[in-house]
Structure formats: C-alpha cells, structure tokens
GROMACS .gro file of C-alpha atoms in nm:
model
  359
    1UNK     CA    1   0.000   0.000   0.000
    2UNK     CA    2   0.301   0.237   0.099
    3UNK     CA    3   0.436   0.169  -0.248
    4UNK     CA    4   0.159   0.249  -0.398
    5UNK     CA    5   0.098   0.587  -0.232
    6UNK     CA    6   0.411   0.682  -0.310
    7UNK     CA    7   0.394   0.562  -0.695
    8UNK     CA    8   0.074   0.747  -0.722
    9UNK     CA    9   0.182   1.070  -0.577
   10UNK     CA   10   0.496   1.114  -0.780
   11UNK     CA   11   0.309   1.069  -1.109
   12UNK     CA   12   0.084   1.357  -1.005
   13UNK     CA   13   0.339   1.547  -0.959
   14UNK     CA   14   0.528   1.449  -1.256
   15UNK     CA   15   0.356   1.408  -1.564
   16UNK     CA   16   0.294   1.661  -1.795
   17UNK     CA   17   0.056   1.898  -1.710
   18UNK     CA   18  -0.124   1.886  -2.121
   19UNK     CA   19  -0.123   1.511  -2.019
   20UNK     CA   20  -0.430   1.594  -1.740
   21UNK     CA   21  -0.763   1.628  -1.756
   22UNK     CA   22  -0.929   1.981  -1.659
   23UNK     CA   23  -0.947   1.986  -1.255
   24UNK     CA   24  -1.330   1.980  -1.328
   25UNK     CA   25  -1.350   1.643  -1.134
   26UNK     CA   26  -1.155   1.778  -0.836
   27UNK     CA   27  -1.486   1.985  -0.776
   28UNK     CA   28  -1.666   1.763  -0.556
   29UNK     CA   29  -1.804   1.721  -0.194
   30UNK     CA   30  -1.506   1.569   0.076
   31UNK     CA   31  -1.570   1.198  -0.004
   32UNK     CA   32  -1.643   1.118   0.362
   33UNK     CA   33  -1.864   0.830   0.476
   34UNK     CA   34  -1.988   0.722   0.812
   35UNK     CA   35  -1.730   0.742   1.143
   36UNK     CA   36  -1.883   0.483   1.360
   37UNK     CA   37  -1.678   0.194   1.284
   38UNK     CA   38  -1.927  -0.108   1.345
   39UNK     CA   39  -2.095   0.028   1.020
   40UNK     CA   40  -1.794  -0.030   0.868
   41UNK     CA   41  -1.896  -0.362   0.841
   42UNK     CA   42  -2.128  -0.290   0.578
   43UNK     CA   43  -2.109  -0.145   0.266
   44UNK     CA   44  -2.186   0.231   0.378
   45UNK     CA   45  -2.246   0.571   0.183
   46UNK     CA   46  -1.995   0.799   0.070
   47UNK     CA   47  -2.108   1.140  -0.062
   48UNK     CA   48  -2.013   1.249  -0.421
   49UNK     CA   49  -2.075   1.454  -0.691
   50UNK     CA   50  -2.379   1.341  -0.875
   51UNK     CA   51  -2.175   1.478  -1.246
   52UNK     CA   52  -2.033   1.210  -1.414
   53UNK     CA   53  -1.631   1.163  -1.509
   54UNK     CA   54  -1.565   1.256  -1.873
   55UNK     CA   55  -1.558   0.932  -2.125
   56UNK     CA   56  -1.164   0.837  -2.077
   57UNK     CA   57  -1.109   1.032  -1.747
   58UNK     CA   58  -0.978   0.884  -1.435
   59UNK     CA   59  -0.968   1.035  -1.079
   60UNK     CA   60  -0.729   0.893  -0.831
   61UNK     CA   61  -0.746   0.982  -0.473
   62UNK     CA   62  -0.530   0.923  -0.162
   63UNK     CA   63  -0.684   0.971   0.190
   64UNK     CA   64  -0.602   0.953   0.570
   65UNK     CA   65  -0.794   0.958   0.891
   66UNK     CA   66  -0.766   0.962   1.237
   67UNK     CA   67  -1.061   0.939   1.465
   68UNK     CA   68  -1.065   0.993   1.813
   69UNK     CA   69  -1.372   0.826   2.051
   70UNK     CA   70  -1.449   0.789   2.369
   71UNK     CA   71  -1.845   0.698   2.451
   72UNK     CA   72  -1.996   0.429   2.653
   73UNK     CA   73  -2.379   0.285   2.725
   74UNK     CA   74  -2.524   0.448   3.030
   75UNK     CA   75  -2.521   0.081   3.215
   76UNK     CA   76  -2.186   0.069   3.203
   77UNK     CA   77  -1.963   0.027   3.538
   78UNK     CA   78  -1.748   0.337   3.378
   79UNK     CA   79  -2.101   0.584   3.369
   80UNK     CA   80  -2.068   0.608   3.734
   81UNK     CA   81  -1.741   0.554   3.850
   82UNK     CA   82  -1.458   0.623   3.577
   83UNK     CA   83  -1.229   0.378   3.754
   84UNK     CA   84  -1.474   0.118   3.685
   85UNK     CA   85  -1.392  -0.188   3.490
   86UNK     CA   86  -1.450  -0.091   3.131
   87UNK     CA   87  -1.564  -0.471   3.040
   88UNK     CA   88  -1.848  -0.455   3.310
   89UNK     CA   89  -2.232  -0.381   3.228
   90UNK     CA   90  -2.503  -0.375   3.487
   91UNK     CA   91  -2.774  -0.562   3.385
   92UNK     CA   92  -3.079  -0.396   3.215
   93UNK     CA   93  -3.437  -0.469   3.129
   94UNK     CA   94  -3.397  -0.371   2.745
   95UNK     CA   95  -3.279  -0.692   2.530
   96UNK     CA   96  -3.051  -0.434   2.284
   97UNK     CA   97  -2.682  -0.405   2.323
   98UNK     CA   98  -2.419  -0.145   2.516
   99UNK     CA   99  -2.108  -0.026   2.410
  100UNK     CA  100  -1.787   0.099   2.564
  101UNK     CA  101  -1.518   0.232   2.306
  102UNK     CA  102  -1.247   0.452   2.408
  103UNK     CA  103  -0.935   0.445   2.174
  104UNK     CA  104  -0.876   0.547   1.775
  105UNK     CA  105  -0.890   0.409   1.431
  106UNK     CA  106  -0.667   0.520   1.180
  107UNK     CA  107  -0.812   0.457   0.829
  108UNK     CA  108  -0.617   0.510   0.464
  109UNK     CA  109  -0.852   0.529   0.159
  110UNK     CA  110  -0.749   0.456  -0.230
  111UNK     CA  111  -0.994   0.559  -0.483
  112UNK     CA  112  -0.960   0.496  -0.867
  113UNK     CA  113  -1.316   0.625  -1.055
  114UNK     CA  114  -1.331   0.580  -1.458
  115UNK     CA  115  -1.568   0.702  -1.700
  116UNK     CA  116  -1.667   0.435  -1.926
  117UNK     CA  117  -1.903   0.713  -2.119
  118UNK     CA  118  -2.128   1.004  -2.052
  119UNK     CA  119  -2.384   0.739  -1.875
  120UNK     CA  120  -2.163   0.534  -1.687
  121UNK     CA  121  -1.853   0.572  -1.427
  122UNK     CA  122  -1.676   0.286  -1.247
  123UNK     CA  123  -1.576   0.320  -0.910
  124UNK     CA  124  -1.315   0.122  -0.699
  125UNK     CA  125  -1.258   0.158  -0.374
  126UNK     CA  126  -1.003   0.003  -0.118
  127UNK     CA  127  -0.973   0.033   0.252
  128UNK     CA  128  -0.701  -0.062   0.514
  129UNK     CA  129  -0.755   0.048   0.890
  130UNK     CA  130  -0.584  -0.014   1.247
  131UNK     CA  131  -0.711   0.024   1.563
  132UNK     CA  132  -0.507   0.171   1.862
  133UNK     CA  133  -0.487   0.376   2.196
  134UNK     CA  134  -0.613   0.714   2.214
  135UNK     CA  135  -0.327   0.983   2.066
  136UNK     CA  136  -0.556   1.266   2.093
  137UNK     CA  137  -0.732   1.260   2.422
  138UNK     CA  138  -0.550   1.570   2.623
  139UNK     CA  139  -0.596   1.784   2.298
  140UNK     CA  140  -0.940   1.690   2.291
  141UNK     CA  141  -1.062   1.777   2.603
  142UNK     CA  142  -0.879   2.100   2.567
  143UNK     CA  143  -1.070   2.161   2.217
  144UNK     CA  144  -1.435   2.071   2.410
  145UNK     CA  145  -1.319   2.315   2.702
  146UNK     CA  146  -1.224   2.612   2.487
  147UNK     CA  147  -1.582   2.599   2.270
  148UNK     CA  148  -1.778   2.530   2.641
  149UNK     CA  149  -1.895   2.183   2.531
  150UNK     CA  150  -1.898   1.883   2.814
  151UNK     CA  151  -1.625   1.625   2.788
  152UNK     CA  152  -1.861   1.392   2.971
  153UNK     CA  153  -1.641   1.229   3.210
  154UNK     CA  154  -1.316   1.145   2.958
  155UNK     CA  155  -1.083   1.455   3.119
  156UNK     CA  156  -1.188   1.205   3.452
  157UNK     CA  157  -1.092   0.868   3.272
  158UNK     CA  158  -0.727   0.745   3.144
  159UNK     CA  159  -0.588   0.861   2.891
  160UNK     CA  160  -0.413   0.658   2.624
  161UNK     CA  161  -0.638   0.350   2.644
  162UNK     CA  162  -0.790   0.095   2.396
  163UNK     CA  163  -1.107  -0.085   2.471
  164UNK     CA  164  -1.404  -0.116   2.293
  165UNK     CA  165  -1.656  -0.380   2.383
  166UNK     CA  166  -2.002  -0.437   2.252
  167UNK     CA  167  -2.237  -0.633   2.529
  168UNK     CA  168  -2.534  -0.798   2.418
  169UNK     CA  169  -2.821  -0.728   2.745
  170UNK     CA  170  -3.019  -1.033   2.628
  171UNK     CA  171  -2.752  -1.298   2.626
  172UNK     CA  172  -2.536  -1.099   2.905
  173UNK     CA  173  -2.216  -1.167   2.659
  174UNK     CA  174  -1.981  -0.932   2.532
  175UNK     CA  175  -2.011  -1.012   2.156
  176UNK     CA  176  -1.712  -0.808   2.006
  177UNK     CA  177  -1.377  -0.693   2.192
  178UNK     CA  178  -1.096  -0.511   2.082
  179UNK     CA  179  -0.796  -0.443   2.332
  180UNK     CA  180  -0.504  -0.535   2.161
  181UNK     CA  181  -0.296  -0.231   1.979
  182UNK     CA  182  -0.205  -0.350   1.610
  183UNK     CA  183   0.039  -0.134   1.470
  184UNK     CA  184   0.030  -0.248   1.100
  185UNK     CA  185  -0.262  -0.176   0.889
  186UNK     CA  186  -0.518  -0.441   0.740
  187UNK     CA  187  -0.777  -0.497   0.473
  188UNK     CA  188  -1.060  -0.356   0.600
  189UNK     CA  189  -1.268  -0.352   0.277
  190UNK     CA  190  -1.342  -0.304  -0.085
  191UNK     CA  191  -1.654  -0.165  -0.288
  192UNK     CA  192  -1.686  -0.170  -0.623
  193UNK     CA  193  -1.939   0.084  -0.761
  194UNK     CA  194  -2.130   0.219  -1.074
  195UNK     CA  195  -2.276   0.569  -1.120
  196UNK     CA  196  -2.531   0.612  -1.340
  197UNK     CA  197  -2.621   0.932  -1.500
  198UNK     CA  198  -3.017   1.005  -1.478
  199UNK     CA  199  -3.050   1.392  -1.549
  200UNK     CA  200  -2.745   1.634  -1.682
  201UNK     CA  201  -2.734   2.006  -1.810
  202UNK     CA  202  -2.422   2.254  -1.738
  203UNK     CA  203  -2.462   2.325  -1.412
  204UNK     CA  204  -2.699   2.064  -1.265
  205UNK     CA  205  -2.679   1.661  -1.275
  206UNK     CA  206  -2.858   1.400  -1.086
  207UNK     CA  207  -2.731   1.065  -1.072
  208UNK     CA  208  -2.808   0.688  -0.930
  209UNK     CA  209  -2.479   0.458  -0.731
  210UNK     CA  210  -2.495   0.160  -0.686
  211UNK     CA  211  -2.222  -0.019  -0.470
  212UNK     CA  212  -2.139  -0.350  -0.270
  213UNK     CA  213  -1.803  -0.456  -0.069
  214UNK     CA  214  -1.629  -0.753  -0.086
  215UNK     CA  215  -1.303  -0.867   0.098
  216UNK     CA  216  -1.445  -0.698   0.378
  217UNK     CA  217  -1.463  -0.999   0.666
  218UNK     CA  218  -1.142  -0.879   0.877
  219UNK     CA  219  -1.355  -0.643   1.136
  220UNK     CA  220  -1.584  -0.951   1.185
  221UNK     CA  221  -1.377  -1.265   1.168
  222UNK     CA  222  -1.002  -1.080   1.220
  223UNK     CA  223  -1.012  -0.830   1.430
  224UNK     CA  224  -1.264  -0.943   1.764
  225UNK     CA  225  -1.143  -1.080   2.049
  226UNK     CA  226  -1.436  -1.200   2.200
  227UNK     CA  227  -1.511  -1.553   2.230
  228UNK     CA  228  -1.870  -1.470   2.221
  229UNK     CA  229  -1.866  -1.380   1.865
  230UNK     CA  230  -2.143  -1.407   1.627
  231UNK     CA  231  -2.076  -1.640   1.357
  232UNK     CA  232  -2.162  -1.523   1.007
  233UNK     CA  233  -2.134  -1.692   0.663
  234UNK     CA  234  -1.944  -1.381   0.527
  235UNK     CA  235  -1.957  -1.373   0.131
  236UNK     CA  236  -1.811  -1.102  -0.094
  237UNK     CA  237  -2.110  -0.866  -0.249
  238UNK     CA  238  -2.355  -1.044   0.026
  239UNK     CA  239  -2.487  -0.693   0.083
  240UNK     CA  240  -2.521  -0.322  -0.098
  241UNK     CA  241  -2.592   0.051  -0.125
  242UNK     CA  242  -2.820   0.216  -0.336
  243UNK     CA  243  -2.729   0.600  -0.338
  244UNK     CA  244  -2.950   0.911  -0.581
  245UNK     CA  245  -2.707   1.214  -0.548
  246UNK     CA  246  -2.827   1.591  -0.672
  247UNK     CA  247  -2.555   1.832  -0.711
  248UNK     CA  248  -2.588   2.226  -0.881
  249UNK     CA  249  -2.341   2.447  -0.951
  250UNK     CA  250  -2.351   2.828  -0.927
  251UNK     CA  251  -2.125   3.124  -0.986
  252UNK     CA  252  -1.947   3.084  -0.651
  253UNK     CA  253  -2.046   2.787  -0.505
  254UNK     CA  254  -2.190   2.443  -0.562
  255UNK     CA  255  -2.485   2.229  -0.357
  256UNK     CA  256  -2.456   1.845  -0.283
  257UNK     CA  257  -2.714   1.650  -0.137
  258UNK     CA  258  -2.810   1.250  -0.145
  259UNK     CA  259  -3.015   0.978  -0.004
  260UNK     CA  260  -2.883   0.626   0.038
  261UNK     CA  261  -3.056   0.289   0.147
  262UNK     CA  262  -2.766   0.007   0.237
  263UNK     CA  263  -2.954  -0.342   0.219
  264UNK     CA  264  -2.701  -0.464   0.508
  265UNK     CA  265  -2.750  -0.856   0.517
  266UNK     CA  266  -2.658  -1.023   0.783
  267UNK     CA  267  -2.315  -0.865   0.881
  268UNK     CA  268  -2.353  -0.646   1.174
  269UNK     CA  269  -2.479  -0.768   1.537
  270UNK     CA  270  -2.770  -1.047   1.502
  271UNK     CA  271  -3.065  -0.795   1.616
  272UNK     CA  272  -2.965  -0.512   1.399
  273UNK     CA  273  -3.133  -0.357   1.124
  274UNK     CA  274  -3.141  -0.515   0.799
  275UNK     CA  275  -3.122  -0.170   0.665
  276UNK     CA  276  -2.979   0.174   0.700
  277UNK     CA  277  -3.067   0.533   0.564
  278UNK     CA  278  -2.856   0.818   0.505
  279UNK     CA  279  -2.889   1.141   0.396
  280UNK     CA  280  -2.645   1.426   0.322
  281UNK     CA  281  -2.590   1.743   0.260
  282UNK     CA  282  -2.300   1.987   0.159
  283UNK     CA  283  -2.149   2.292   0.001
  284UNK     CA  284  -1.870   2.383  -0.138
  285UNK     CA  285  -1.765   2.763  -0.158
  286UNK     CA  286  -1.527   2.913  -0.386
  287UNK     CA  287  -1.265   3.128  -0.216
  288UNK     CA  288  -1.007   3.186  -0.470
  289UNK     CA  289  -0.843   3.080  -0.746
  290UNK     CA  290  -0.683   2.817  -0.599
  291UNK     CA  291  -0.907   2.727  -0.243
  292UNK     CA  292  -1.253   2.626  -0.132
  293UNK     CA  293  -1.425   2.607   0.197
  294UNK     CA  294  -1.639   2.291   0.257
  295UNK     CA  295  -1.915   2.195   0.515
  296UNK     CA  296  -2.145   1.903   0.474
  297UNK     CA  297  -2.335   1.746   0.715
  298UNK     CA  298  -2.403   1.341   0.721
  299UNK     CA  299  -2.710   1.175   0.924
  300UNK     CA  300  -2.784   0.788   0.928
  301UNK     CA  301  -2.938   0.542   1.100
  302UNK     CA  302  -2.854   0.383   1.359
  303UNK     CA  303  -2.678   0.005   1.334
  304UNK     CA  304  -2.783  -0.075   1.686
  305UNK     CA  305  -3.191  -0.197   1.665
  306UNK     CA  306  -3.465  -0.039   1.854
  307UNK     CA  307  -3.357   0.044   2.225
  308UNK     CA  308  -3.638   0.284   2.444
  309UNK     CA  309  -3.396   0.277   2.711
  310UNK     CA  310  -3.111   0.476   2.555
  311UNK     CA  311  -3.022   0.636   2.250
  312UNK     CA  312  -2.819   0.387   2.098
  313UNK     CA  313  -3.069   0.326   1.817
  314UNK     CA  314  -3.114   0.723   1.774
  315UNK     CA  315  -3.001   0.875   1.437
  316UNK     CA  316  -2.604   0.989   1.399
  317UNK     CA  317  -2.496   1.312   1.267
  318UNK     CA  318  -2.182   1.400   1.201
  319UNK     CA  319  -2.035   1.746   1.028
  320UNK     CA  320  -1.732   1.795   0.820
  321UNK     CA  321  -1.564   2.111   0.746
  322UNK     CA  322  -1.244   2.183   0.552
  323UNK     CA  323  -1.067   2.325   0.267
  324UNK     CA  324  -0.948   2.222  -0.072
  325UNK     CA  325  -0.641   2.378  -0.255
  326UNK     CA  326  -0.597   2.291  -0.618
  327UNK     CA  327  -0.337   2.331  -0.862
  328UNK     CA  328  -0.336   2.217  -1.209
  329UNK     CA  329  -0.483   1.861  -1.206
  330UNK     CA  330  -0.446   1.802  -0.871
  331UNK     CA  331  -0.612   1.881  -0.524
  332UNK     CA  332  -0.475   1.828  -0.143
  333UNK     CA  333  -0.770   1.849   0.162
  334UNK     CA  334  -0.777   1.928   0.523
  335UNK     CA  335  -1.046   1.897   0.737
  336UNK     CA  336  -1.223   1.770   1.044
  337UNK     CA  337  -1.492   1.567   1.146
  338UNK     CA  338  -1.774   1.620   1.464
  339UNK     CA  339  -2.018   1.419   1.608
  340UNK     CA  340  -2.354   1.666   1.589
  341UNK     CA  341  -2.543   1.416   1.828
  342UNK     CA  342  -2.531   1.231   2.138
  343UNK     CA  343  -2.534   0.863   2.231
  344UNK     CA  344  -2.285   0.593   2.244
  345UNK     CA  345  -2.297   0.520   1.878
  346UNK     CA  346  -2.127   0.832   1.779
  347UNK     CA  347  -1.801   0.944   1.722
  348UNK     CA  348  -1.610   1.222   1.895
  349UNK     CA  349  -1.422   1.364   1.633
  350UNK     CA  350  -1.197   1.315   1.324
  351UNK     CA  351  -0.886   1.466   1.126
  352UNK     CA  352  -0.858   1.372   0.762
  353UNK     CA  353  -0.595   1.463   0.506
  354UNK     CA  354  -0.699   1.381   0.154
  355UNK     CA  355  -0.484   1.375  -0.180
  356UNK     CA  356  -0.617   1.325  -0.534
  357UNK     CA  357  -0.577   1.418  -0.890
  358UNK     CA  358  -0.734   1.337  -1.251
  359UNK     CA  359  -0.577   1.208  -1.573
   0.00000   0.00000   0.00000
C-alpha cells in the first residue's frame, strides 16, 4: 500500500501537465462516509458529486484519517465511577446491546473512478484500517473546554487506552472486543461501484450509485477478540448501497445533497437492522483561485436496533468542514470531522488529510 501511495503521488506530480484532464473532477463534496466503525462492516455511503467523469477520465485519490472516541452505554460500570472496569455492564431490562469504546482508528482510503461514457462511471474503492490507543485525548478535552462543550467524564478517565466492547443485554455476553494495539494496517474492505447518469445540463446533474463490498470480513472474523462472537457466513457482495445524489453548480459555489438505502444482510450484530438510511448534505464555496471552503453534514441510521432505554438506536450526525487547494490537475484536503449528536454510537471527532488528482 506504501508503495503504492508513493507511486501514485509522484506521477501527479510528474507528468505533464497537457497530459491531465481539466481539474473539473476535483470539484466535488469531501468523499467522507460514516465514522462509527461497526458500520464499517457494511457497505456504507460515501457522498459524491452526482456529475459524471468525462468518457476516458480517471480520478485517483489518496486519503487519511484519524478518529478519536471515547463513549460508553449508560449501564456501564465506567457511567458512574470512571475507575470502573471498562468490560463490566449492569444488567438492564432492554434486550438491545451497550457499548464501551475509548481508543482510535486510523483509516487510509485509495480511490480509482473511470468514466466508461457520458452514462456510466466505475468506481473502486479500497480500505485498510488499524485500531489503537487514544493519541488525541488531552488535545481533545482541551478543544471541548475552549468551545464550552462537556467532555462527559473522559478529562476524569485514562488517557491513552484501547477498549471497545459491545455487550449484548439479552444474552449478558460481550459479543465483540478489541484491546489489543495493532500497529500495522489491514484490509478492511473493498466496494466496487457504478454511477449512473439520470438527469445532466451545465450546471446541474442527478445521478443513481450503486455499490457493494467484498473482501471486507477482517472487522468480523479478524479483528474481535471475543469468544462470544457471532458467527456469520461472510460472502463477498452479500450486501449493498443504493445511493440518488443531486448536485448544482452556481457562480461561486456548488450544492450536494443525497439519499442512500444500504440493504445490510446479515453482517452487523444479530438484532440489527437489515437496513440503513442516510442522507447528506454539503457545500462547497469558492474562495479563490486556488481554495474552497467545505461543510457538509451526514445523518444515518442507527446500526444498533430499537432500544427505548437509551439512544443507541437514535439517528447519527456527524459534520465535516475543511478546505481544498488545487493546482493544475491536482487537489490536497484538510479537514475535520464532529459528532452533531449524542449517544454511544457516535463518534467524537476526526482529522482527515486527503490527496487526489485526474488524468
């Protein structure tokens, strides 16, 4: 993958600039999905631009994340006493799950998207990921402090930790476990994906995705430590996302929006929904030659079923906001990720770093 990354980035930076396609395709939303990484177990939503790559045209991006959370179930031996064992639930009358996760998964994207023709784009998509202690805590609870927001007990917690457990209040089991740090990255998935153009004029398009994963069992079958596991015949493309994007572009700016149903199979936790919603939103604002300010805002469903008890099964919402510099055929991001809603199946927050170019 390192290889790779490196191979990629020194032909954008090397090959002759009449070689490259207009930076046209560079004008997009920040291809960022979901944060909540059991949902990564599924073949999830990314936004997009709903215009179509040119007949012949590649795009090529390179991307990096770091997320930071620390949330846990309010039956949980840590809600009351942050010394508590972190593996310990009280027992409750509801028969959904509870969660403690306090630690960080750092995720590296490669995208390659092709237009086949003015109706048709191919999408490819792979996915490593590692999970390990908390690097961001202190800086954290100084960023919550300085905008007034609560930090909810984690400036009372340790710092530096790794443990995320899933407990299942019917069977009294915890069902997944991670504690261990691994430092080297793995497979965490692949989608392939076809956008297909429905609507197009100059400045507005509308366009269907359709998308599945496959070499995606690691989180399931790799990564959890639990002996209490769920066992799941895992099969590439056993699940799949149906996204309609809108996007419009105007003299300064440009709107994204989409809806997406993911028909999720049976790869998550055994009670959880067979399907999930999302729905975005974003813009994109021209500065200057050269830069553009983004914020978009991402909402979906929960993957955790129906819980009255809590607001694990609530709706997520997360907001990203960060700019774009381009130059020539190629564009660099920074930006950040925060949780807009409360509940252990958020996030807290993310930092992403994304690299891409056309050809």
């Amino acid at each position: 993958m390192k290889s790779l990354v490196l191979a990629l980035l020194g032909f954008a930076l090397f090959v002759p600039q009449g070689f490259c396609a207009t930076p046209e395709a560079l004008d997009r939303p920040f291809l960022i999905g979901p944060g909540y990484p059991l949902v990564f177990r599924s073949t999830t939503f990314e936004p997009d631009r709903a215009f179509n790559l040119k007949p012949g045209e590649d795009f090529v991006q390179v991307s990096y994340t770091r997320l930071n959370t620390y949330v846990y179930s309010t039956n949980s031996q840590k809600a009351g006493n942050p010394a508590g064992d972190a593996s310990t639930f009280n027992d409750t009358n509801n028969q959904g799950y509870s969660v403690y996760f306090d630690g960080e998964i750092d995720r590296r994207f490669l995208r390659w998207y092709h237009g086949f023709s003015e109706n048709l784009e191919l999408q490819l998509t792979y996915r490593d990921l590692r999970f390990i202690p908390g690097t961001l805590d202190a800086q954290i609870e100084s960023f919550h402090k300085s905008l007034g927001l609560d930090n909810q007990g984690r400036d009372q917690a340790t710092r530096d930790q790794l443990a995320i457990y899933i407990y299942d209040n019917q069977t009294k089991k915890i069902i997944f476990q991670i504690t261990q740090e691994e430092r080297n990255f793995q497979r965490e998935s692949m989608t392939l994906g076809f956008k297909f153009n429905i609507r197009k004029t100059a400045n507005e398009a509308i366009a269907l995705v359709v998308s599945s994963n496959f070499n995606d069992a690691f989180i399931e079958n790799g990564v959890n430590e639990s002996p209490n596991k769920p066992t799941f015949e895992k099969r590439n493309f056993n699940d799949a996302n149906y996204s309609l994007l809108y996007s419009g572009k105007f003299d300064s700016w440009a709107l994204h929006s989409g809806f997406s149903l993911a028909k999720i199979g049976p790869s998550l936790l055994p009670r959880s929904p067979q399907e999930m919603y999302y729905f975005f939103l974003g813009f994109d604002k021209t500065l200057g030659e050269h830069t553009h300010a983004l914020i978009q805002a991402l909402e979906y469903t929960s993957p955790f079923p129906e819980d009255n008890t809590s607001t694990i099964s609530a709706d997520v919402r997360e907001v990203s906001t960060g700019l774009r510099w381009i130059l020539g055929p190629t564009a660099f991001e920074l930006g950040l990720i925060e949780n807009q809603s409360q509940g252990p199946q958020n996030i807290d927050i993310a930092f992403f770093s994304n690299f891409m170019f056309t050809f």
